[in-house]
Tab-separated table of C-alpha atoms in Angstrom:
chain	number	residue	atom	x	y	z
U	170	MET	CA	-0.029	0.060	-0.112
U	171	ASN	CA	2.492	2.603	0.967
U	172	ARG	CA	4.336	1.859	-2.503
U	173	LEU	CA	1.483	2.770	-4.357
U	174	ILE	CA	0.994	5.751	-2.686
U	175	ALA	CA	4.786	6.523	-3.558
U	176	ALA	CA	3.983	5.793	-7.211
U	177	VAL	CA	0.991	8.217	-7.367
U	178	ALA	CA	2.879	10.773	-5.654
U	179	LEU	CA	6.037	10.582	-7.765
U	180	SER	CA	4.105	10.600	-10.681
U	181	ALA	CA	2.357	13.881	-9.230
U	182	CYS	CA	5.674	15.850	-8.758
U	183	ALA	CA	5.339	17.789	-12.116
U	184	GLY	CA	2.428	19.477	-10.759
U	185	LEU	CA	-1.290	20.263	-11.995
U	186	ALA	CA	-2.466	21.654	-15.150
U	187	ALA	CA	-5.700	23.135	-16.443
U	188	ALA	CA	-6.507	19.381	-17.882
U	189	ASP	CA	-6.228	17.378	-14.481
U	190	THR	CA	-9.532	16.713	-13.757
U	191	ILE	CA	-11.857	14.111	-12.610
U	192	ASP	CA	-15.519	13.164	-12.574
U	193	LEU	CA	-17.251	12.608	-8.997
U	194	SER	CA	-20.514	10.403	-8.977
U	195	TYR	CA	-21.923	11.473	-5.410
U	196	GLN	CA	-23.220	7.821	-3.871
U	197	GLY	CA	-24.607	9.772	-0.477
U	198	THR	CA	-23.461	10.046	2.726
U	199	GLN	CA	-21.785	7.819	5.123
U	200	ARG	CA	-20.765	8.548	9.067
U	201	GLY	CA	-21.283	11.813	10.667
U	202	GLY	CA	-24.245	13.571	11.564
U	203	ASN	CA	-26.449	16.819	11.082
U	204	PHE	CA	-26.113	20.103	12.464
U	205	ASN	CA	-27.082	23.778	12.212
U	206	VAL	CA	-23.976	25.961	10.907
U	207	THR	CA	-23.630	29.289	10.434
U	208	VAL	CA	-21.342	30.914	8.006
U	209	ASP	CA	-21.081	34.806	7.770
U	210	GLY	CA	-24.246	35.313	9.781
U	211	ASN	CA	-26.179	33.023	7.277
U	212	THR	CA	-27.781	29.989	9.669
U	213	SER	CA	-28.633	26.746	7.733
U	214	GLY	CA	-28.732	22.772	8.749
U	215	THR	CA	-26.597	20.301	7.061
U	216	PHE	CA	-25.197	16.980	7.089
U	217	ALA	CA	-21.062	17.119	8.299
U	218	GLY	CA	-19.220	14.063	7.507
U	219	GLN	CA	-18.000	11.417	5.192
U	220	ILE	CA	-19.612	12.102	1.278
U	221	ARG	CA	-18.980	9.034	-0.882
U	222	GLN	CA	-18.378	9.181	-4.414
U	223	ASN	CA	-17.283	7.108	-7.246
U	224	LEU	CA	-14.673	8.859	-9.435
U	225	SER	CA	-14.340	8.177	-13.038
U	226	ASN	CA	-13.435	10.033	-16.822
U	227	GLY	CA	-9.978	11.948	-15.307
U	228	THR	CA	-7.666	13.544	-17.130
U	229	GLY	CA	-4.211	14.421	-16.704
U	230	ILE	CA	-3.453	13.572	-13.326
U	231	GLY	CA	-7.091	12.293	-12.746
U	232	THR	CA	-6.372	9.128	-15.022
U	233	GLN	CA	-5.000	7.643	-12.225
U	234	PHE	CA	-8.452	7.606	-10.086
U	235	ASN	CA	-10.300	6.309	-12.756
U	236	GLY	CA	-12.589	3.577	-11.188
U	237	LEU	CA	-11.659	4.128	-7.444
U	238	SER	CA	-14.379	5.198	-5.073
U	239	ALA	CA	-13.477	7.671	-2.563
U	240	ILE	CA	-14.889	9.839	0.772
U	241	THR	CA	-14.569	13.661	0.478
U	242	TYR	CA	-14.923	16.089	3.167
U	243	CYS	CA	-16.448	19.420	2.145
U	244	ALA	CA	-14.311	22.358	2.039
U	245	ASP	CA	-17.204	24.944	1.022
U	246	LEU	CA	-20.429	26.001	2.536
U	247	GLU	CA	-21.270	28.646	0.100
U	248	GLN	CA	-22.633	26.055	-2.389
U	249	GLN	CA	-24.434	22.970	-2.468
U	250	VAL	CA	-23.055	19.572	-2.800
U	251	PHE	CA	-24.556	17.786	-5.859
U	252	THR	CA	-26.586	14.578	-4.263
U	253	ASN	CA	-27.758	13.105	-8.205
U	254	SER	CA	-25.497	10.074	-9.186
U	255	ALA	CA	-24.803	11.868	-12.183
U	256	PRO	CA	-21.101	12.768	-12.592
U	257	ILE	CA	-19.910	15.821	-12.000
U	258	THR	CA	-16.432	17.398	-13.464
U	259	TYR	CA	-14.272	18.730	-10.661
U	260	ASN	CA	-10.749	20.161	-11.652
U	261	ILE	CA	-7.672	18.812	-9.118
U	262	VAL	CA	-6.257	21.554	-7.560
U	263	ASP	CA	-3.782	22.900	-4.906
U	264	LEU	CA	-5.938	22.677	-1.410
U	265	ALA	CA	-4.921	26.163	-0.480
U	266	THR	CA	-6.901	27.789	-3.708
U	267	ILE	CA	-10.096	26.114	-2.356
U	268	PRO	CA	-13.301	27.332	-1.689
U	269	GLU	CA	-13.860	29.562	-4.349
U	270	PRO	CA	-16.027	31.489	-5.194
U	271	SER	CA	-16.456	32.465	-1.516
U	272	SER	CA	-17.159	35.983	0.163
U	273	VAL	CA	-15.422	34.771	3.330
U	274	VAL	CA	-12.419	33.617	1.922
U	275	PRO	CA	-11.967	35.197	-1.732
U	276	GLY	CA	-9.410	33.627	-3.206
U	277	GLY	CA	-9.158	30.225	-1.326
U	278	MET	CA	-8.139	29.248	2.248
U	279	GLY	CA	-4.674	30.196	1.451
U	280	PRO	CA	-1.711	27.870	2.333
U	281	THR	CA	-1.584	28.551	6.448
U	282	ARG	CA	-5.125	27.248	6.809
U	283	ALA	CA	-4.165	23.935	4.251
U	284	ALA	CA	-1.480	23.249	6.434
U	285	ALA	CA	-3.688	23.186	9.455
U	286	ILE	CA	-6.034	21.144	7.388
U	287	GLU	CA	-3.296	18.817	6.112
U	288	SER	CA	-2.194	18.619	9.670
U	289	ILE	CA	-5.351	17.742	11.576
U	290	TYR	CA	-5.775	14.619	8.716
U	291	SER	CA	-2.289	13.634	9.723
U	292	TYR	CA	-2.822	13.887	13.617
U	293	SER	CA	-6.259	11.727	13.297
U	294	ARG	CA	-4.340	9.083	10.918
U	295	ASN	CA	-1.069	8.782	12.671
U	296	VAL	CA	-2.005	9.688	16.583
U	297	LEU	CA	-5.705	8.910	16.961
U	298	GLY	CA	-4.951	5.702	14.236
U	299	PHE	CA	-8.474	6.638	12.531
U	300	ASP	CA	-9.316	5.639	8.630
U	301	LEU	CA	-10.936	8.755	7.760
U	302	SER	CA	-12.658	6.937	5.224
U	303	SER	CA	-13.831	3.698	7.114
U	304	ALA	CA	-17.428	2.909	7.573
U	305	SER	CA	-16.828	2.235	10.922
U	306	LEU	CA	-15.312	5.930	11.904
U	307	ALA	CA	-17.810	6.923	14.969
U	308	ASN	CA	-20.564	9.648	13.901
U	309	SER	CA	-19.659	11.727	16.309
U	310	PHE	CA	-15.932	11.784	15.124
U	311	ALA	CA	-16.651	12.207	11.420
U	312	GLY	CA	-19.151	15.279	12.234
U	313	ALA	CA	-16.466	16.607	14.434
U	314	PHE	CA	-13.797	16.084	11.918
U	315	GLN	CA	-15.529	17.971	9.191
U	316	LEU	CA	-16.918	20.829	11.546
U	317	VAL	CA	-13.346	21.451	12.012
U	318	ILE	CA	-12.362	21.603	8.946
U	319	TRP	CA	-15.055	24.712	8.264
U	320	GLU	CA	-13.892	26.352	11.613
U	321	ILE	CA	-10.152	26.346	10.132
U	322	VAL	CA	-11.345	27.357	6.423
U	323	TYR	CA	-13.472	30.563	7.877
U	324	ASP	CA	-11.907	31.574	10.925
U	325	TYR	CA	-8.214	30.381	11.450
U	326	ASP	CA	-5.628	32.774	11.621
U	327	GLY	CA	-2.686	31.097	12.177
U	328	THR	CA	-3.408	31.108	16.426
U	329	LEU	CA	-4.985	28.172	18.340
U	330	ALA	CA	-6.834	31.426	19.806
U	331	SER	CA	-9.001	32.054	16.570
U	332	LEU	CA	-10.480	28.729	16.436
U	333	ASP	CA	-14.064	28.658	18.160
U	334	ILE	CA	-16.849	26.291	17.046
U	335	THR	CA	-19.242	28.748	18.626
U	336	SER	CA	-18.238	31.975	17.476
U	337	GLY	CA	-16.589	33.905	14.678
U	338	ASP	CA	-17.120	33.437	10.861
U	339	PHE	CA	-18.553	29.925	11.217
U	340	SER	CA	-20.180	28.245	13.875
U	341	ALA	CA	-22.067	25.208	14.700
U	342	THR	CA	-24.595	23.825	17.150
U	343	GLN	CA	-26.803	20.665	17.427
U	344	THR	CA	-30.259	20.782	14.890
U	345	ASN	CA	-32.449	22.170	17.956
U	346	GLY	CA	-29.626	24.833	18.338
U	347	ASN	CA	-28.383	23.812	21.619
U	348	PRO	CA	-24.442	23.646	22.112
U	349	LEU	CA	-22.846	20.302	20.739
U	350	THR	CA	-22.962	17.303	22.018
U	351	ALA	CA	-20.134	16.214	25.054
U	352	ALA	CA	-18.971	13.395	22.339
U	353	VAL	CA	-18.874	15.810	19.426
U	354	GLN	CA	-17.305	19.029	21.297
U	355	GLY	CA	-14.493	16.526	22.855
U	356	TRP	CA	-13.518	15.476	19.377
U	357	VAL	CA	-13.503	19.341	18.243
U	358	ASP	CA	-11.565	20.226	21.174
U	359	ASP	CA	-8.828	17.469	20.241
U	360	LEU	CA	-8.624	17.943	16.792
U	361	ILE	CA	-8.007	21.792	17.317
U	362	ASN	CA	-6.069	21.945	20.765
U	363	ASN	CA	-3.627	18.674	19.279
U	364	GLY	CA	-4.289	18.480	15.755
U	365	VAL	CA	-3.699	21.828	14.341
U	366	THR	CA	-0.314	22.407	14.735
U	367	TYR	CA	0.420	18.350	14.944
U	368	ASN	CA	2.022	18.247	11.418
U	369	VAL	CA	1.365	21.605	9.495
U	370	ASN	CA	4.327	20.160	6.770
U	371	ALA	CA	2.141	17.507	5.594
U	372	ASN	CA	1.665	17.220	1.904
U	373	ASN	CA	-1.712	14.669	1.534
U	374	LEU	CA	-4.484	16.143	-0.259
U	375	LEU	CA	-5.887	17.468	-2.861
U	376	GLY	CA	-8.393	20.017	-3.485
U	377	LEU	CA	-11.699	19.581	-5.847
U	378	TYR	CA	-12.917	22.730	-7.505
U	379	SER	CA	-16.106	23.083	-9.095
U	380	ASP	CA	-17.925	26.824	-10.286
U	381	THR	CA	-21.101	25.257	-9.221
U	382	TYR	CA	-20.645	22.944	-6.639
U	383	GLN	CA	-19.272	22.578	-3.211
U	384	ASP	CA	-15.405	22.219	-3.517
U	385	GLN	CA	-14.083	18.927	-1.729
U	386	ILE	CA	-11.370	17.463	-0.113
U	387	ILE	CA	-10.498	13.712	-1.133
U	388	THR	CA	-9.260	10.767	0.208
U	389	ILE	CA	-8.911	7.755	-2.104
U	390	VAL	CA	-10.381	4.135	-1.634
U	391	ILE	CA	-9.108	1.239	-3.158
U	392	PRO	CA	-12.366	-0.821	-3.972
U	393	THR	CA	-10.962	-4.278	-2.551
U	394	PRO	CA	-12.282	-6.905	-0.277
U	395	THR	CA	-9.378	-6.865	1.651
U	396	ALA	CA	-7.706	-2.827	1.219
U	397	ALA	CA	-10.654	-0.646	2.849
U	398	ALA	CA	-8.709	2.233	2.197
U	399	LEU	CA	-5.411	3.533	0.239
U	400	GLY	CA	-6.204	6.819	3.188
U	401	LEU	CA	-4.368	10.038	2.662
U	402	LEU	CA	-3.206	10.253	-1.045
U	403	GLY	CA	0.282	12.090	-1.017
U	404	LEU	CA	0.632	14.396	-4.150
U	405	ALA	CA	3.313	16.517	-4.181
U	406	GLY	CA	4.389	19.850	-6.130
U	407	VAL	CA	0.677	20.220	-6.667
U	408	ALA	CA	0.115	23.584	-8.654
U	409	THR	CA	-2.279	26.261	-8.164
U	410	ARG	CA	-4.953	26.205	-10.832
U	411	ARG	CA	-5.097	28.212	-13.910
U	412	ARG	CA	-7.815	31.049	-13.198
U	413	ARG	CA	-10.645	31.091	-15.618
């Protein structure tokens, strides 16, 4: 499995071009839960957690992902996820350049926030021992993990003091408006306090960009009975996408 990760990473070292795309076909949600979230003063109910996708019709670097299944996490609350199973073409991009368009973080989250998201992925895998693609991941953790991604995207300024799930440009509650459950809040606190700065030099993630639908963060899954997940896919040398 490690050799496969290394091989894919090596072939990506030349960077990404405008022709690097992949089609995502929505297959439903997996682990996580429903929450009320507020972004820039606008509150709505949403699912937070794993989204199942089938990958096909890749071009450029995207050809390596054809026929795979994936779990994505969302980096974008200002557009809607496409919940029809018909394929939607996404550009494969540097994580720092999404979400876009965004009124809160125009031009994308930037390298500091992207590094923090890379870090919580690494912390979850290496310290907590969790497979973020697993169908047995605790709902409370999957939900908290997604909430922390959004908190980083919309509020992180490089200091832990800027991360507070109850205030700022992003905040979250239970669907009834009450504070998060103890289980979810406990994971939120762990990820913020211990995960955000765990490994800011990790380089394991991809951004998936759409003009129309929610931008996504991807982990790749090997569809075999014995290897449930490839885990974090290391793609080095990712280049910023060409602006339209």
